[in-house]
Every structure is written in C-alpha cells, then in structure tokens.
C-alpha cells in the first residue's frame, strides 16, 4: 500500500501541509496538549467520532468571508461576516455555531482546514467508503479505520462495548471483524424480553459453525449482545447530569455517549451521526438548521464532558464524509464535492486553526483541492487516544496535526 | 450429513435423504426443503400446508403459478384531492384557519401512508401473489425514494403502484416510467434540474445505482446526462417537460453524440454491456444471498438482454436452475426484517395487526417508504446489529404472545438488579452535584422522546394476542419425545436448519423446563395447560437464536 501512487501523492501533499503549518504562522504547532493511554488525572482516554452525514458544505460552515472568489461562486448562498462569527481576518463560523465559536475563542476547539483526499471520487457511496476505511479501495480493503484502530490497540482482548455506535445504522468506519461495535439508538430497548434472556442457556459452541458463514457471524453477535446489554443500560439509566441536552434524537445520542464515558463501562470509542447535510437544494435554510442542531448538541456535550475525569479524557472528532462543490447549483443548493473542515475538541486539544484554507480559485474539476490529508486527522486522533503507532492502522505514516513537539515525546 | 433437518410433518422427513443424495449427484430434487427454499426467497416463507402443496404440484407447475401474476390487484384507495385544488382553497383562509388546515392535511398524509403500508404488508402476509410483492419490495429498494424528502404520501404511493405494475414486467419500461415518476423527480432533485443550472443528482444515481454501477461511466457522462434530463418535471404528480428549462443542445454521453434527451440517455444506458450485468448481479444477490460466480453472472446477463430486460423469464430461469438450490444457498441467507416478521407470521398462521409488522420492520432497520439513502437497504450482515438482533427476539416474542408491547414501553431498570442502584435512588446525588436537580428533569422526558413511542402506544391499545395452539398441532402431527418436539417446532418456525449443537441445547432446555413445571410422561402434550406455555417459550427461544435469523 505504501507504494501506491495514491499514497505517494498524499505523502507529498501532507508534507507540504506540515511545512505550511509551521511556515504560515497559523496557530500551532501543537493541536494536542498531551497524550498517552491515560490522562494526567489517570482517566482512560477515549475517542468520540461524530459524522456529519450527507456531505457538509464546508464553505458555509467555516466561511471564507474575506475571499472575493467565495462571494462570486455563491451568488445566493454566500454568507457575509455580518452573518457569521469571526475566527480571524479571513474566516468566520456560520452564525448558527455560537457555542462552538465560544469554545474556539476559549482556545478549546481546533478547526482543521481543507480535509480531504486526492483523486476524489464523487460517488456518494464510494467516497464514504474511502473515508470510512481510510483506503482508496473502500470496503474491499477490509475493516473500517476505527475497527482497525481497536484491533491495533486491543488485539485479541475483545470487550463487547468497547466500541459503541449510538444510532440506527453504524457507519462502516466502526466495522470490525474482531471488535464488533455495539449498536443501538435507545438503550432502554437494548435488552431481551422474556424467554430471550434464556438464550444464555443455549450455549452453542461444542462445534463452531464454519468460519465466515452467516451462522458463525450471527453466533458471534449473539455472544456480544449477551455480554454488553446489561452494563450499557445500567450506565445510561444511572447517569445524571445538570447539562440540558437539546430535544431530539441527536441530543439524545450525545447524552448516551456522555453516560457511557462517565459510567466507565469500558467504552473507548463512541461513534455518532448527525444527518441532513445533503443539501442539493434550498441549502441556506436546511444547512442552517443542521448547524444549529450540531451547535446546540455538541455545545451541551462538551460542557457535560468537562464535568468528569473520564469526560475530560475524551477527544471529539467531527468530520463529514465528503464536501460540496464550490459553485452553487441552480437549485440554491450545492452538489457533491470534496474537502472541508474537521473539528477537534476536548480537554487535551489546543484550539486554533490548523492547515490552510483550500484555494477557491485553483480548483480541481470545480472542487476544492484538499490541503490536509484526512489520514493526518485520523493519525492524530489515533495517537492522541491509544498507544498505537498510526501507520499500523493507516498503512503509512502521515504528519500528525501536532506538527512537532508533543507527539514526538513518547 | 452436516446438518440435521428438523421436520414438522413425517412426510417431510421421508423426503430428506433423497434430497441430499440427489443434490450431491448434481440433480435437483423437488421436496419439502427445496420447495420451502423457493417459498422463502420468492414469497416471504410459507406454512407447512403450503409447502406440502408446492411439493405435490411439482416444481415446474409451482414456478409457473408463482410467475403467473400480476393478478388484478384491488386497491382500497382512491386518489385524493390534488394540490392545486388545495392551494386554491388555502388562499381564501385566515391565518388560523390555514394553520388548522395544514395540520389536518399533515394528519391526513400520515394516515394515508399508514393505511397504505398496512395494506401492502397485509398482502405480503396473505400471500395471494407473493412474488409480486417480493419484487415490488425489490424495486422499492432499487429505485429508492424516501418519504422524508418527498414528503407527499400520494406520490410515494403512486410510485409503489408503479413498482407493482411493472414488478415482473420489463425493466426497460420501468426505467422510462421511473424517470417520469413524481416522487423520483423530487427525491433526486430533477424537478430543479434546469438548462441554465443543471443538477446532477438524478443523472449520477441513475448511472451508479440504477443501471450501470460505479466505474462504468465517467464524470463527464454524468454532467452531460444531467443536461439531457433538464426540464423533466411534474405538476401535481403529472409528468411534463418544461421546454424552456430543457437543454436540447448537443451532448456526448457514453461515446454517443447528439441532441440527446432523457429517453435517449435511458436507451443508451440499456445498450451498455454493464447494464444487464449490473441488474442480473443485483437480482441474483437478492434471491440467493451470495455473489454469483462470474460465468453464471454472464449467463444471466445475456438472458436479460436476450429477453429485452423482461424480468419474468429471468426469474423463471432462476427458479428452475439447480444452482439456485445449492447447499451453500439453502438456509444461509440472513433474513431481511420483513422476511423475518412476515415469514414468522406466515409459518405460524397468525394474524397480527399489519401495522405492528410495519412498525417492527422499522425497528429492525427496514422502514418502508423511508430507505436509509438512495442506495436502498443494505442486506446480509448489515441487517444485524447487537440491538437489532435483540429486537428480533423481542418482536418474535410479541408475535408468539410471549412479549407484550408494554414491555417495550417499560424503560425502567428491570434486568438491572445486579448492576447498581436503580435510577430513582441516584436522583439525590444529581441534586447535590448539579445544585438544581436539573439532571432529574433532563432525564425524565427522555422516555417520551424515544422514537416511535406514540406508534407503540397506539398498537398496545389494540391489545392483540395471537391465536394458535402449539401442543394441539404437535399432537395431531403425531410428534412425541423431546427431540421430536424440538425438531417439529424448529421445522415449523425456521426458514432454514438447526445446527446439531443448538438442537442438543434446546432438547436439554425442554427437559429442564418440563421438570421445573412438573410436566412429564410420554403423553405430556395432552396436558395443554402444562405443555402450551413451555412450547411457546421454546418457540420464542428458537426464533431468537442465530438460526432464527436465516432462511
């Protein structure tokens, strides 16, 4: 894999990013204040990955308000600085991102610019697979990147709720043949009723069903369910917080995530999803509603995390599986494109803007050309959370966002 | 013999050795096992009586019967007032009246949708034309549209009727029709695809997901094809081409240049080698639950093309193909939620409210009219999450009368006794920690916010209980002994087979349960009061097992 042209392009590009980070005097060079398996408080580190599904429009999230090319490309969708919350002389947050802006000003939120990958594939599904596997082959490459991270960090030590997705459908990123994710939306319903509980008595195992068969797969899931349901429900039922989460499924999923981390039931990665970002039309209203939901929910969640040791040991990564075109389409919306901002938040994060904003003039087939390889973001998240060398997961080395000092220390 | 095939009727048992021997010899035996397989894959499963009837009919005759449709479908729905009329009426109203009217319309939409889906699932259960409903569901997952974007029940229903009308007919005709379908035009934004500003959404998914598959077209093809569909709109559900919005200039799509319009592009796609291959692959995977081998895929792709994309001859060839009944396919597919719920309903011969099945399928990840994305539902292992596996067991319990919907509603801490103090006991601590007790307030409304809560409540009020009598059924079939009972129940309830180790565990379980309840003797089935609760619990257990998720 290391020698594929895909990788070489990436390596070179990423290298340039690393230099750029040092050279342009952007806030840096460290995105992370500390790392290691445990925090200085002694809590186990954990990772929360939130996917903005449908392809978030980065230009309406971190708005390059000072760029004329932006206003030219977005005659109806453009946002002025008066609509936004200023980050610096070039960029501003969308006005819906009040709470995140507050965090940014407090130096607790890192914005990573221009995250993407080369030779972008505009198929919604293929692109999602690439994001989820961190591999140009998509699913053909095997497990998702989070699944592989767990395999690298925990090996054969399998715990059924170490990896949790809260929501109806787990993204492929958490797909793991060794560390399957516990997946549920409503923990109250996460249990067997009546005779289902007796399944423990039907211990199949005198002879294993053929490896790779659907029966073997089902038997493995059955074991996971038996082991994980009670402690997950207990952690959520016990959880009490003064933080008010917004109503709705997204707020609820964040509250559950906080409960699992605070409950210290062994959950080390929580995957979450917020949908609705596929704004091919009427983008202004739809996107604003999405960002408002994001801001209210994530703001509450980050407040909540600060209350506990376990919460302070969590790193939150927010990304979208692809971006949108620079030019708006004829329906006051935008079509699928590439590259956008990602966010990192948590007590271990040193806030600021990292990486360069992609050029709005020098485009690739009408799309932003990424400036930060998405695997640099993954690499940073991996090394910030687990004592794992990121190349064992990603197949090659990528510059960490903490361009130098802190991460080299280990 | 790798697997034990439990059987309900004695006759079924007698067919078994012959079946396996014939398969080894490469010939196809038509017996209870193969007949049930066809019922599973082409008709949501069947009760033993239907399987016996199919065996007696013979394979050719039964396949012909399956394919005979579409029968005249009587739909108990009438077209509702169209939107133009509503718009007129709205203009004359005061703001308050308008608000009330909008609320009424929304309720009406929801009711219409609910009625229609209940009717559709009821057709699956009744099995008057099982293959027709199977294929209608297949097309719903192929040419996806979602109510969450379309937001119009009439249009979603019209699209579903279109699928039913063309379910076994010509893919060519269906493709041309779906490109004109109101729900599709809206779902993939073609209604805003204009000459001055093309929207590529429909053109891209048309190539990637509907006809060719990824990698068989270029970005340029997508851009040019999008222009060909500019101006394709609908007005209150009626298709029309808006001339001034249509780009009738020259375009080059897949190597063909000309003043192509949408229909030209559709024909071009149908001409591509990749198209019959893509569709054949999808159909084979759907019915067999496994990727076809390359040579076989080519054969079926040629068959589609030779028949000008007619679906009926394709399915006829498949259902008569011995490969369709090979051991790697039989009983190895992870059932889709509707196959699981409708199949269990049909095998047991019960009559749950169709709405409960619509709702249950949604809980398990197959929410009709709300596919997860334009790619439709992902099948196989993707159906199974830790939560959905559990809920399959719980919903099977509901169908068997073992689990009350009230149990779903009860979120409290049952089953958590050993895991820590119950929620209420923690309230005091929250008060101390938060200072205001806000934590308590935040926790309480959560229950009411849970998805689908209202739907569950209204179903609970129906108070439905299944009517069936397992001990009586087994007695009549002459079943005796714990092993006989386990085999008979598994044969009745499962679409596939039981592994020997699971079977042994179940026999042991049955013995222990009988001992606990003091139900014993060779004729213990005669004592229905004692035996029926045990049998129902056993049935619930069987359907909750890994084997219960396969057909």
GROMACS .gro file of N, CA, C and O in nm, chain A residues 240, chain B residues 422-437 440:
model
   72
  240UNK      N    1  -2.678   1.089   3.556
  240UNK     CA    2  -2.746   1.213   3.588
  240UNK      C    3  -2.654   1.329   3.557
  240UNK      O    4  -2.536   1.326   3.591
  832UNK      N    5  -3.100   0.149   4.132
  832UNK     CA    6  -3.194   0.194   4.031
  832UNK      C    7  -3.190   0.345   4.014
  832UNK      O    8  -3.142   0.417   4.101
  833UNK      N    9  -3.241   0.390   3.902
  833UNK     CA   10  -3.227   0.530   3.863
  833UNK      C   11  -3.277   0.626   3.971
  833UNK      O   12  -3.210   0.725   4.000
  834UNK      N   13  -3.392   0.595   4.030
  834UNK     CA   14  -3.451   0.690   4.124
  834UNK      C   15  -3.359   0.718   4.242
  834UNK      O   16  -3.351   0.829   4.291
  835UNK      N   17  -3.289   0.614   4.286
  835UNK     CA   18  -3.204   0.629   4.404
  835UNK      C   19  -3.091   0.728   4.379
  835UNK      O   20  -3.032   0.781   4.472
  836UNK      N   21  -3.061   0.752   4.253
  836UNK     CA   22  -2.950   0.840   4.221
  836UNK      C   23  -2.992   0.986   4.216
  836UNK      O   24  -2.909   1.075   4.207
  837UNK      N   25  -3.121   1.011   4.220
  837UNK     CA   26  -3.170   1.147   4.200
  837UNK      C   27  -3.109   1.243   4.302
  837UNK      O   28  -3.072   1.355   4.269
  838UNK      N   29  -3.100   1.199   4.426
  838UNK     CA   30  -3.046   1.285   4.530
  838UNK      C   31  -2.905   1.330   4.498
  838UNK      O   32  -2.872   1.448   4.510
  839UNK      N   33  -2.826   1.239   4.452
  839UNK     CA   34  -2.688   1.273   4.417
  839UNK      C   35  -2.682   1.377   4.307
  839UNK      O   36  -2.602   1.468   4.311
  840UNK      N   37  -2.772   1.359   4.210
  840UNK     CA   38  -2.773   1.455   4.099
  840UNK      C   39  -2.804   1.594   4.154
  840UNK      O   40  -2.745   1.692   4.113
  841UNK      N   41  -2.898   1.597   4.249
  841UNK     CA   42  -2.934   1.725   4.308
  841UNK      C   43  -2.813   1.791   4.371
  841UNK      O   44  -2.791   1.910   4.355
  842UNK      N   45  -2.732   1.712   4.440
  842UNK     CA   46  -2.615   1.767   4.505
  842UNK      C   47  -2.513   1.814   4.403
  842UNK      O   48  -2.457   1.922   4.412
  843UNK      N   49  -2.496   1.729   4.304
  843UNK     CA   50  -2.392   1.757   4.207
  843UNK      C   51  -2.427   1.879   4.122
  843UNK      O   52  -2.345   1.967   4.101
  844UNK      N   53  -2.550   1.881   4.076
  844UNK     CA   54  -2.589   1.986   3.984
  844UNK      C   55  -2.641   2.109   4.056
  844UNK      O   56  -2.654   2.215   3.998
  845UNK      N   57  -2.675   2.094   4.184
  845UNK     CA   58  -2.723   2.207   4.259
  845UNK      C   59  -2.870   2.238   4.237
  845UNK      O   60  -2.936   2.292   4.323
  846UNK      N   61  -2.923   2.202   4.123
  846UNK     CA   62  -3.060   2.243   4.092
  846UNK      C   63  -3.153   2.124   4.070
  846UNK      O   64  -3.273   2.141   4.060
  847UNK      N   65  -3.096   2.008   4.059
  847UNK     CA   66  -3.180   1.892   4.028
  847UNK      C   67  -3.221   1.891   3.882
  847UNK      O   68  -3.309   1.819   3.842
  850UNK      N   69  -3.230   1.556   3.698
  850UNK     CA   70  -3.350   1.476   3.710
  850UNK      C   71  -3.452   1.514   3.603
  850UNK      O   72  -3.507   1.432   3.534
   0.00000   0.00000   0.00000
